[in-house]
Amino acid sequence: MTYRIGVDVGGTFTDVVCVAADGTTTLAKAASTPADQSEGVVAGLAVLAESLGVTLADLLRQTERIVHGTTVATNALLERKGAKIAMLTTEGHRDVIEMREGLKPERYNMRLPAAPALVPRRLRLAVRERLRPDGRVEVPLDHASLDAAITQLRAEKVEAVAVCFLHSWRDARHENAAAEALRAALPGVFITTSAEVLPQIKEFERFSTAAVNAYVGPIVSRYLERLRGRLEQAGYGGPVFVILSHGGVAPVEEAARLAAGTALSGPAGGVAAGVALAERGLGQDLITFDVGGTSTDIALIQEGDAALGRGRDVAGERIALESLDIVTLGAGGGSIGHVGAGGTLQVGPRSAGAVPGPAAYGQGGTEPAVTDANLVLGYLDAANFLGGKRKLDMAAAERAFASLGARLGLDAMAAAAGVHRLANIRMADGIRVATVRRGVDPRDFCLLAFGGAAGLHASAVARELGMRRVAVPFFAAGLSAWGMLHTDLRYEMARSELNTGGVPDDDALRAIWAALEKEGRARVASWFGGTVETRRAADMRYGEQVFDIAVPLDHVAWEGAGLADRLRDAFHARHEALFTYALRQEEVVLVNARLAVIGRLPPMPAPAGKAAGAMVTPRGARRIMLEGGVAEVPVYDFAALGADQPVAGPAIVESDTTTVLLLPGDAARMDARGWLEITLPDQA
């Protein structure tokens, strides 16, 4: 038997999913180890091996590939625990990353303090050089000023350096020369250039992305090196891939080189799972709703495809690489309920995390978390958490909520109900950000609920939004790790082609993308020897506009006369779809040419469908808090439900790793393809 393994490191648990050659899927969980995530990964693999009845060494010897989602870069940014970095930049421009774009994140907040720059000013060193926007050299690279900067960097003992010169998107000769000198003079220091990371216009975005890459690069590199070493010691000799923010995977060497691209590594797996389930018949229009221990991640899948975006801010730092369009909010199972400055109940964004965890975990936590609320309200079984491998401490959870309630004039049960309700409202607001604010009606979509806590909130959140359809996969708790196994190798490329001529002629356009394709295919060919495909796109705008929009070009015929006109028509159509109008008489400008080079990995084997069987009766009953008061409801075994088995709410459906709360009026049905489909009552 051969296996493929996906690993998703979350804030509380590390999920490990194994898919065998016959499609059989197995999920294991281990506590995350924030100090060194690789320890939790190996512990999760050991739990998986035990579940399969084999030794860890035997499991790894039979594993074809491991795909990993990591939060190392994200945590380094959130906690400001990245490398000590410096920046070399063009003389007179060392304050670009501090001035940003001249806008505040909260423009009407007069008391908002300025965000500290990722690179302190004393380590932003000026080098005398200057290129013009057309690539002509105005001031040659001054080696004396470069040598002086290197001397200062050596004295400061920096761990990484970002080289960010003006107009390097047009010609990187000065950045490359400076990087070569740095590598020779500072062995062991992580060196990155802005042209290597993001070769396109807009200095702030390019400089900021390069600075982030330098800040997290050494941390990510060391982590991946430790992980690969631990896996080799345990007996694994196959490839290790890392899922990147754009939803594709890359070898560990590429992930270390472009470490900023791992900032949304974990959430990307959940979106990939949504795309895979759309292909399996769940529906083409989904809202992914991933509720973990520390956060909720939300993304939109329309017509079977997930949207990509750029200019994403992570922990206040701009990362302008291609990434899945994911909305993240600090509301998860570990989010702490507390009394805010105004004396009102608040939930999150502070989280109990893996250590000490919610009060019910019995690891020293005393503050009430959302998981504690779900336990106090009866939704979780204290004796059957993680299949009975971890007992929850009901008394500790009740004490935590008694303390919170005392400050609010409520009893423990009412305080827990308030935290649960407020968490639902915050999650629904996050979905509104991902849909309503972008002109999308969530009522037309299916809510795909996964992650350790989503099943407990999905029905209530859907009601808040007027949605009528929810799906909870059986492996909801590990769906992100499962989704990572359904991705392909992907290498994103971009080149700025801005010029005064608007859109180049047909031959020039073909030459631009041909050069990108040649470089991209060579890069992916160095990773593996399988089938390679490409997808074209462009960033375009009207001549008088400041901001450009992304225009997919896969549907545009590339051969034959009139290519430039076809690109203009594609832009007009995209502009009209986004903004309801097009100015067809206006000049159209090509800003960036984009190409995704995709290496198709062998497809995952399809699992056997669930067989229809005799109707399963509840395995017990539990008293839970509902809107009308406490009620006794049936409890069903998720794993025992056969295809087309109906379950009427109110009820609990639970497995070793997932609990689903069905509210009154919900009508659930087990789909043969492995998910519980829930139809909510008409709320008109």
XYZ file of C-alpha atoms in Angstrom:
684
model
C 0.000 0.000 0.000
C 1.268 3.462 -0.860
C 0.245 6.692 0.819
C 0.165 10.433 0.319
C 0.158 12.606 3.425
C -1.047 16.153 4.005
C -0.029 18.089 7.129
C -1.733 21.257 8.358
C -0.268 22.997 11.404
C -2.929 24.998 13.222
C -2.833 27.189 16.286
C -4.108 24.393 18.544
C -3.798 21.102 16.663
C -1.643 19.685 13.885
C -3.820 17.727 11.444
C -2.333 14.854 9.466
C -4.365 13.246 6.677
C -3.298 10.125 4.836
C -4.856 8.967 1.553
C -4.052 5.386 0.547
C -3.804 4.093 -3.005
C -7.373 2.755 -2.789
C -8.719 6.148 -1.687
C -9.096 5.249 1.989
C -8.620 8.387 4.069
C -7.335 8.474 7.651
C -7.113 11.526 9.920
C -4.874 11.963 12.960
C -4.403 14.902 15.302
C -1.643 15.962 17.655
C -1.163 19.082 19.737
C 0.686 21.824 17.872
C 4.108 22.741 19.218
C 4.549 26.501 18.655
C 8.196 26.512 19.773
C 9.099 24.087 16.969
C 6.257 23.052 14.680
C 8.257 20.131 13.290
C 7.904 18.311 16.626
C 4.109 18.426 16.323
C 4.329 17.257 12.707
C 6.320 14.152 13.610
C 4.047 13.508 16.610
C 1.026 13.692 14.297
C 2.664 11.250 11.889
C 3.266 8.859 14.793
C -0.419 9.054 15.773
C -1.350 8.409 12.133
C 0.919 5.350 11.966
C -0.662 3.999 15.143
C -4.138 4.491 13.639
C -3.069 2.518 10.559
C -1.500 -0.237 12.648
C 2.019 0.223 11.251
C 5.268 1.636 12.554
C 6.170 5.229 11.727
C 9.177 4.047 9.711
C 7.010 1.650 7.666
C 4.436 4.366 7.015
C 7.045 6.832 5.799
C 8.791 4.244 3.614
C 5.489 3.682 1.801
C 4.679 7.384 1.437
C 5.012 8.896 -2.051
C 4.855 12.540 -1.031
C 4.176 14.833 1.897
C 2.465 18.201 1.412
C 2.766 20.643 4.282
C 0.981 23.823 5.300
C 2.883 25.932 7.797
C 2.171 29.044 9.870
C 5.840 29.761 10.645
C 5.946 32.904 8.470
C 2.550 34.109 9.685
C 3.481 33.649 13.339
C 6.809 35.424 12.855
C 4.971 38.447 11.444
C 2.181 38.423 14.033
C 4.559 38.068 16.965
C 7.298 40.267 15.453
C 9.803 37.442 15.942
C 11.437 37.403 12.526
C 15.092 37.821 11.629
C 17.213 40.902 12.244
C 17.126 42.466 8.796
C 18.552 45.383 6.861
C 17.707 46.994 3.547
C 19.927 48.439 0.838
C 18.107 50.996 -1.267
C 18.675 53.808 -3.730
C 20.131 56.942 -2.192
C 17.309 59.263 -1.106
C 14.636 56.543 -0.958
C 15.210 54.692 2.295
C 11.884 55.834 3.789
C 9.622 54.281 1.138
C 8.502 51.409 3.392
C 7.758 53.818 6.240
C 5.799 56.358 4.170
C 3.899 53.419 2.645
C 1.249 54.763 0.235
C 0.459 57.881 2.242
C -2.736 56.293 3.589
C -3.682 55.096 7.052
C -5.366 51.704 7.485
C -8.075 53.507 9.487
C -8.145 56.889 7.806
C -10.619 58.531 10.232
C -8.883 57.313 13.398
C -7.002 60.392 14.567
C -5.335 58.478 17.415
C -4.023 55.616 15.317
C -0.278 55.310 15.943
C 2.028 54.910 12.983
C 2.895 51.289 12.303
C 6.574 50.595 12.984
C 8.519 49.763 9.828
C 9.734 46.187 9.536
C 13.281 47.472 8.974
C 14.490 50.105 11.481
C 15.676 53.320 9.828
C 19.284 52.928 10.949
C 19.411 49.624 9.025
C 17.942 51.065 5.842
C 21.202 51.965 4.120
C 21.472 54.136 1.026
C 23.608 53.110 -1.945
C 24.489 55.569 -4.687
C 22.933 54.291 -7.940
C 19.970 55.161 -10.160
C 18.165 53.609 -13.101
C 15.545 55.381 -15.181
C 12.093 53.793 -15.669
C 13.115 52.726 -19.186
C 16.156 50.863 -17.816
C 18.805 53.410 -18.761
C 21.545 53.936 -16.184
C 21.492 57.477 -14.814
C 23.926 56.857 -11.929
C 26.163 53.764 -12.114
C 26.329 51.524 -9.048
C 28.845 53.145 -6.719
C 30.944 50.338 -5.244
C 32.442 52.566 -2.572
C 29.017 53.277 -1.049
C 28.108 49.588 -1.425
C 31.275 48.523 0.385
C 30.571 51.040 3.172
C 27.084 49.597 3.606
C 28.457 46.042 3.715
C 30.932 47.049 6.416
C 28.080 48.454 8.514
C 25.959 45.349 7.978
C 28.816 43.112 9.088
C 29.195 45.154 12.263
C 25.445 44.945 12.947
C 25.461 41.140 12.504
C 22.241 41.118 10.514
C 20.611 37.808 9.572
C 19.045 38.935 6.277
C 19.265 41.765 3.745
C 16.685 42.987 1.224
C 18.103 44.829 -1.801
C 15.515 47.303 -3.104
C 16.604 49.726 -5.825
C 14.444 52.043 -7.915
C 13.125 50.667 -11.216
C 14.745 47.254 -10.780
C 11.529 45.831 -12.231
C 12.755 47.113 -15.583
C 16.423 46.095 -15.199
C 17.832 44.225 -12.209
C 21.543 44.653 -13.038
C 22.300 46.866 -10.012
C 20.322 44.716 -7.565
C 21.990 41.557 -8.856
C 25.470 43.095 -8.561
C 24.754 44.247 -5.005
C 23.369 40.825 -4.037
C 26.453 39.099 -5.454
C 28.717 41.363 -3.396
C 26.630 40.749 -0.262
C 26.742 36.971 -0.626
C 30.506 37.052 -1.053
C 31.046 39.351 1.953
C 28.366 37.972 4.315
C 28.277 34.179 4.027
C 25.304 32.622 5.798
C 23.211 35.802 5.605
C 19.860 35.468 3.779
C 19.964 37.777 0.732
C 16.911 38.657 -1.351
C 16.287 41.242 -4.072
C 13.046 43.026 -4.883
C 13.358 42.129 -8.583
C 13.642 38.449 -7.659
C 10.619 38.554 -5.343
C 8.280 40.941 -7.207
C 9.560 42.321 -10.545
C 6.820 44.899 -11.072
C 6.107 48.592 -10.601
C 4.971 50.329 -7.382
C 7.963 50.837 -5.130
C 6.181 50.428 -1.809
C 4.638 47.074 -2.705
C 7.916 45.784 -4.143
C 10.052 47.052 -1.259
C 7.602 45.834 1.394
C 7.294 42.356 -0.116
C 11.066 42.024 -0.340
C 11.429 43.194 3.277
C 8.877 40.594 4.438
C 10.737 37.929 2.474
C 13.976 38.870 4.236
C 12.259 39.068 7.642
C 10.718 35.570 7.514
C 13.202 33.906 5.136
C 15.761 32.726 7.721
C 12.987 31.541 10.085
C 11.181 29.567 7.365
C 14.454 28.173 5.976
C 15.593 26.917 9.377
C 12.187 25.409 10.100
C 11.993 23.551 6.784
C 15.548 22.305 7.259
C 14.637 20.974 10.726
C 11.468 19.393 9.388
C 13.232 17.633 6.558
C 15.922 16.420 8.969
C 13.330 14.999 11.386
C 11.500 13.275 8.542
C 14.713 11.744 7.219
C 15.613 10.500 10.709
C 12.155 8.931 10.952
C 12.690 7.084 7.657
C 11.204 9.311 4.953
C 13.146 9.842 1.739
C 10.504 11.210 -0.635
C 9.670 14.770 -1.709
C 8.295 17.355 0.703
C 6.137 20.078 -0.824
C 4.879 23.244 0.857
C 1.556 24.803 -0.084
C 1.931 28.504 -0.858
C -0.479 31.404 -0.494
C -1.653 31.102 -4.117
C -2.946 27.577 -3.492
C -0.279 25.666 -5.412
C 2.621 23.708 -3.954
C 6.375 24.017 -4.365
C 9.454 22.114 -3.173
C 10.889 23.149 0.181
C 13.807 24.919 -1.527
C 11.416 27.206 -3.431
C 9.326 27.817 -0.302
C 12.484 28.849 1.552
C 13.584 31.164 -1.291
C 10.182 32.847 -1.506
C 9.271 32.590 2.172
C 6.817 35.513 1.970
C 4.710 33.255 -0.242
C 3.986 30.970 2.719
C 2.162 33.658 4.735
C -1.243 32.087 3.910
C 0.040 28.534 3.589
C -2.380 26.887 6.029
C -5.652 28.543 4.925
C -4.794 27.844 1.282
C -5.291 24.124 1.902
C -8.906 24.656 2.902
C -9.644 26.598 -0.273
C -7.985 23.839 -2.320
C -10.284 21.362 -0.592
C -13.291 23.463 -1.549
C -12.240 23.427 -5.210
C -11.748 19.636 -5.046
C -15.197 19.106 -3.507
C -16.759 21.380 -6.120
C -15.293 19.054 -8.751
C -16.803 16.075 -6.902
C -20.313 17.467 -7.120
C -20.856 19.566 -3.993
C -21.640 22.604 -6.141
C -19.785 25.210 -8.150
C -20.543 28.130 -5.817
C -19.227 27.672 -2.279
C -18.190 29.768 0.683
C -15.394 28.007 2.561
C -15.819 28.419 6.320
C -12.738 27.131 8.147
C -13.004 27.519 11.929
C -9.870 26.463 13.773
C -8.447 27.057 17.205
C -7.350 30.668 16.754
C -9.072 32.034 13.650
C -11.762 31.664 11.021
C -10.751 31.726 7.354
C -13.335 32.491 4.674
C -13.015 32.355 0.893
C -15.285 32.444 -2.126
C -15.414 29.759 -4.810
C -17.404 30.774 -7.883
C -18.001 28.493 -10.845
C -15.573 26.014 -9.305
C -12.625 28.432 -9.103
C -11.138 30.296 -6.156
C -10.337 33.969 -6.616
C -6.736 35.193 -6.473
C -5.765 38.649 -5.250
C -2.742 40.800 -4.536
C -1.754 43.500 -2.102
C -2.599 41.402 0.949
C -1.672 42.819 4.363
C -0.540 40.267 6.946
C 0.061 41.627 10.455
C 0.147 45.113 8.948
C 2.796 44.279 6.336
C 2.059 44.446 2.618
C 2.727 41.254 0.650
C 1.930 41.899 -3.017
C 2.423 38.324 -4.236
C -0.410 36.380 -5.836
C -2.505 34.810 -3.080
C -5.914 33.298 -2.586
C -8.479 35.911 -1.609
C -9.032 34.808 2.002
C -10.709 36.813 4.762
C -9.313 35.964 8.201
C -10.766 36.998 11.541
C -9.670 36.271 15.090
C -12.590 34.048 16.078
C -12.015 30.346 16.669
C -12.376 27.627 19.261
C -9.613 29.153 21.364
C -10.872 32.762 21.151
C -11.280 34.172 24.645
C -14.448 35.795 25.924
C -13.784 38.915 27.996
C -15.269 42.204 29.115
C -14.205 45.073 26.848
C -13.289 48.624 27.781
C -16.919 49.706 27.515
C -18.123 46.994 29.868
C -19.543 44.873 27.039
C -18.907 41.249 26.194
C -16.160 40.683 23.585
C -14.821 37.539 21.874
C -11.244 37.435 20.545
C -9.025 38.274 18.829
C -6.858 37.027 21.719
C -6.715 33.239 21.758
C -5.825 30.562 24.304
C -3.856 28.807 21.542
C -2.384 25.342 22.021
C -0.749 26.299 25.320
C -2.405 26.676 27.761
C -5.506 26.230 25.599
C -9.123 26.621 26.731
C -9.848 26.171 30.432
C -11.441 22.767 29.738
C -8.124 21.396 28.430
C -6.775 21.283 31.984
C -3.406 22.763 31.026
C -3.535 25.820 33.240
C -5.881 27.992 31.214
C -8.415 29.906 33.299
C -10.016 32.285 30.810
C -13.240 31.213 29.040
C -12.811 30.316 25.373
C -15.379 29.502 22.695
C -14.597 25.787 23.134
C -15.413 26.137 26.819
C -18.726 27.763 25.879
C -19.595 24.876 23.556
C -18.865 22.449 26.389
C -20.914 24.333 28.994
C -23.848 24.608 26.551
C -23.795 20.832 26.071
C -22.706 20.800 22.428
C -19.449 18.946 23.163
C -19.137 15.632 25.012
C -16.552 16.038 27.771
C -15.787 12.307 27.731
C -15.555 11.894 23.953
C -13.367 14.784 22.792
C -10.974 13.528 20.091
C -12.610 10.135 20.363
C -11.993 9.989 24.104
C -8.240 10.593 23.808
C -8.619 13.859 25.695
C -11.072 14.397 28.534
C -12.477 17.886 28.910
C -12.826 19.453 32.327
C -16.418 20.647 32.599
C -15.875 22.081 36.084
C -12.977 24.242 34.870
C -15.052 25.569 31.968
C -17.948 26.383 34.292
C -15.621 28.197 36.700
C -14.227 30.274 33.845
C -17.714 31.325 32.763
C -18.901 31.898 36.309
C -16.064 34.398 36.681
C -16.905 36.097 33.354
C -20.624 36.103 34.136
C -20.068 37.714 37.525
C -18.579 40.749 35.783
C -21.604 40.945 33.476
C -24.341 40.158 35.981
C -25.021 36.761 34.355
C -24.820 33.131 35.418
C -22.285 30.791 33.799
C -24.768 29.346 31.293
C -25.947 32.759 30.114
C -22.351 33.996 29.764
C -21.464 30.914 27.700
C -24.531 31.443 25.489
C -23.454 35.058 24.980
C -19.944 34.059 23.906
C -21.311 31.442 21.488
C -23.790 33.922 20.017
C -21.217 36.693 19.678
C -18.763 34.314 17.986
C -21.483 33.416 15.461
C -22.151 37.095 14.737
C -18.453 37.828 14.215
C -18.137 34.854 11.852
C -21.186 35.966 9.875
C -19.704 39.463 9.585
C -16.532 37.919 8.173
C -18.585 36.170 5.490
C -20.297 39.472 4.666
C -16.867 41.021 4.084
C -16.016 38.200 1.669
C -19.352 38.371 -0.168
C -21.802 41.242 0.320
C -19.126 43.947 0.271
C -17.907 42.517 -3.030
C -21.329 42.455 -4.650
C -22.015 38.751 -4.039
C -25.213 37.450 -2.422
C -24.255 34.671 0.053
C -27.780 33.241 -0.110
C -26.925 31.818 -3.541
C -24.015 29.780 -2.103
C -23.461 26.631 -0.072
C -21.562 27.125 3.191
C -18.762 24.540 3.296
C -17.998 24.174 7.012
C -14.766 22.572 8.172
C -12.033 22.902 10.728
C -12.311 21.643 14.279
C -15.130 23.960 15.380
C -17.095 24.878 12.231
C -19.822 22.259 12.660
C -20.850 23.814 15.985
C -21.435 27.232 14.408
C -22.327 26.629 10.746
C -26.117 26.404 11.042
C -26.400 29.513 13.227
C -24.007 31.482 10.997
C -25.936 30.467 7.867
C -29.144 31.667 9.520
C -27.537 35.058 10.214
C -26.899 35.381 6.473
C -30.172 33.966 5.157
C -28.379 30.971 3.615
C -30.247 27.691 3.221
C -27.542 25.143 2.433
C -24.619 23.929 4.569
C -22.236 21.006 3.982
C -19.969 19.458 6.623
C -17.496 16.836 5.320
C -16.867 13.794 7.503
C -13.180 14.758 7.711
C -14.048 18.396 8.419
C -11.423 18.682 11.160
C -8.642 17.774 8.720
C -10.059 19.049 5.447
C -7.303 21.636 4.937
C -4.666 18.894 5.115
C -6.767 16.772 2.731
C -7.083 19.701 0.339
C -3.311 20.101 0.167
C -3.128 16.687 -1.463
C -5.385 17.887 -4.281
C -3.123 20.710 -5.432
C -0.517 20.915 -8.192
C 2.908 22.471 -8.411
C 2.538 26.140 -9.275
C 4.980 28.917 -10.126
C 3.586 32.445 -10.459
C 5.376 34.996 -12.651
C 4.793 38.690 -13.334
C 6.556 41.315 -15.402
C 5.675 44.998 -15.638
C 5.261 46.099 -19.244
C 3.958 49.617 -18.673
C 4.693 51.955 -21.569
C 3.153 54.979 -23.220
C 1.683 52.923 -26.027
C -1.190 51.402 -24.062
C -1.269 47.806 -25.339
C 1.704 46.557 -27.419
C 1.130 45.129 -30.879
C 0.398 41.442 -31.529
C 4.004 40.327 -32.039
C 5.228 42.181 -28.929
C 2.465 40.635 -26.821
C 3.367 37.122 -27.942
C 7.043 37.827 -27.247
C 6.288 39.029 -23.703
C 4.392 35.902 -22.697
C 6.727 33.592 -24.631
C 9.658 34.861 -22.552
C 7.692 34.301 -19.344
C 6.699 30.809 -20.441
C 10.262 29.834 -21.338
C 11.559 30.911 -17.935
C 8.638 29.409 -16.031
C 8.718 26.036 -17.746
C 12.443 25.774 -17.080
C 11.871 26.495 -13.364
C 9.070 23.932 -12.975
C 10.974 21.361 -15.048
C 13.722 21.528 -12.415
C 11.141 20.447 -9.819
C 9.646 17.413 -11.608
C 9.276 15.790 -15.020
C 5.511 15.600 -15.466
C 2.927 17.481 -17.514
C 3.216 21.283 -17.441
C 0.446 23.744 -18.313
C 0.269 27.527 -18.326
C -2.414 30.103 -17.560
C -2.155 33.689 -18.795
C -3.488 36.826 -17.131
C -2.804 40.572 -17.193
C -3.194 43.628 -15.017
C -4.795 46.386 -17.094
C -6.452 49.775 -16.648
C -7.850 52.713 -18.535
C -5.276 55.365 -19.333
C -6.508 57.901 -16.773
C -6.966 55.371 -13.953
C -4.553 54.817 -11.072
C -5.473 51.258 -10.124
C -5.458 48.268 -12.430
C -7.603 45.122 -12.434
C -6.706 41.493 -13.051
C -7.941 40.125 -16.375
C -7.875 36.337 -17.026
C -6.722 35.589 -20.569
C -7.158 31.825 -20.868
C -10.247 32.277 -23.040
C -8.455 34.672 -25.424
C -7.333 33.177 -28.741
C -3.550 33.679 -28.839
C -2.840 33.028 -32.507
C -3.928 35.049 -35.516
C -4.247 38.757 -36.155
C -6.041 41.047 -33.723
C -4.530 39.773 -30.440
C -4.154 43.312 -29.052
C -7.812 44.037 -29.806
C -8.862 40.786 -28.138
C -6.950 41.784 -24.988
C -8.700 45.159 -24.974
C -12.067 43.445 -25.369
C -11.246 41.086 -22.475
C -10.403 44.083 -20.288
C -13.613 45.929 -21.184
C -15.671 42.820 -20.390
C -13.903 42.304 -17.059
C -14.293 45.972 -16.105
C -17.993 45.807 -16.895
C -18.418 42.614 -14.863
C -16.755 44.231 -11.846
C -18.114 47.780 -12.050
C -21.192 47.490 -14.348
C -19.741 49.752 -17.040
C -17.004 49.874 -19.675
C -15.480 52.895 -21.467
C -14.769 51.349 -24.822
C -13.679 54.647 -26.346
C -10.905 55.083 -23.730
C -7.294 53.997 -24.098
C -6.466 50.645 -22.440
C -3.064 50.183 -20.787
C -1.255 46.902 -20.126
C 0.504 47.198 -16.766
C 1.664 43.689 -15.819
C 1.872 40.463 -17.791
C 1.228 37.382 -15.627
C 1.744 33.690 -16.120
C 1.028 30.713 -13.869
C 3.064 27.627 -14.722
C 1.376 24.509 -13.343
C 2.991 21.106 -12.960
C 0.249 18.506 -12.826
C 0.841 15.988 -10.053
C -0.789 12.536 -10.291
C -4.480 12.833 -9.350
C -5.707 11.591 -6.005
C -7.574 8.268 -5.993
C -11.299 8.669 -5.423
C -12.600 7.105 -2.207
C -15.339 4.525 -2.245
C -18.737 6.133 -1.731
C -20.796 5.584 1.366
C -23.202 2.706 0.975
C -26.875 3.049 1.778
C -27.824 0.949 4.750
C -30.404 0.520 7.432
C -31.432 3.735 9.163
C -29.137 4.353 12.127
C -30.768 5.158 15.436
C -29.286 7.722 17.832
C -26.526 6.375 20.037
C -27.713 8.485 22.943
C -29.136 11.814 23.974
C -27.740 15.012 25.470
C -29.175 18.044 27.179
C -28.146 21.191 25.326
C -29.005 24.873 25.434
C -31.158 26.090 22.553
C -32.737 29.478 21.984
C -35.915 28.448 23.804
C -34.125 26.877 26.756
C -32.555 23.541 27.655
C -33.721 20.555 25.584
C -32.763 16.905 25.310
C -31.704 16.053 21.757
C -30.588 12.837 20.020
C -26.889 12.237 19.336
C -25.900 10.434 16.110
C -22.630 8.759 15.172
C -21.320 10.586 12.082
C -19.305 7.568 10.921
C -22.293 5.216 11.167
C -24.621 7.270 8.974
C -25.279 5.575 5.641
C -25.931 7.291 2.336
C -29.203 9.246 2.287
C -29.711 8.805 6.040
C -31.911 11.727 7.164
C -31.346 13.510 10.464
C -33.794 16.133 11.710
C -32.773 18.961 14.003
C -32.423 19.666 16.804
C -29.728 17.013 17.062
C -26.020 16.428 17.510
C -23.955 14.530 14.903
C -20.464 13.726 16.142
C -17.351 11.809 15.198
C -13.981 11.511 16.914
C -12.883 14.869 15.493
C -16.050 16.711 14.434
C -19.267 17.755 16.133
C -22.186 19.189 14.157
C -24.998 21.087 15.878
C -28.332 20.870 14.052
C -30.809 23.533 15.132
C -34.610 23.175 15.148
C -35.917 23.016 11.589
C -32.638 21.777 10.055
C -32.972 18.793 7.724
C -29.701 16.920 7.231
C -28.873 14.088 4.851
C -25.705 12.028 4.544
C -24.377 12.273 0.991
C -22.767 9.158 -0.473
C -19.702 11.225 -1.396
C -18.838 11.878 2.242
C -20.464 15.037 3.523
C -23.480 15.854 5.664
C -25.737 18.147 3.667
C -27.944 20.417 5.774
C -30.972 22.278 4.463
C -32.108 25.149 6.647
C -35.735 26.223 6.936
C -37.013 29.076 4.807
C -36.334 32.277 6.737
C -38.507 34.615 4.662
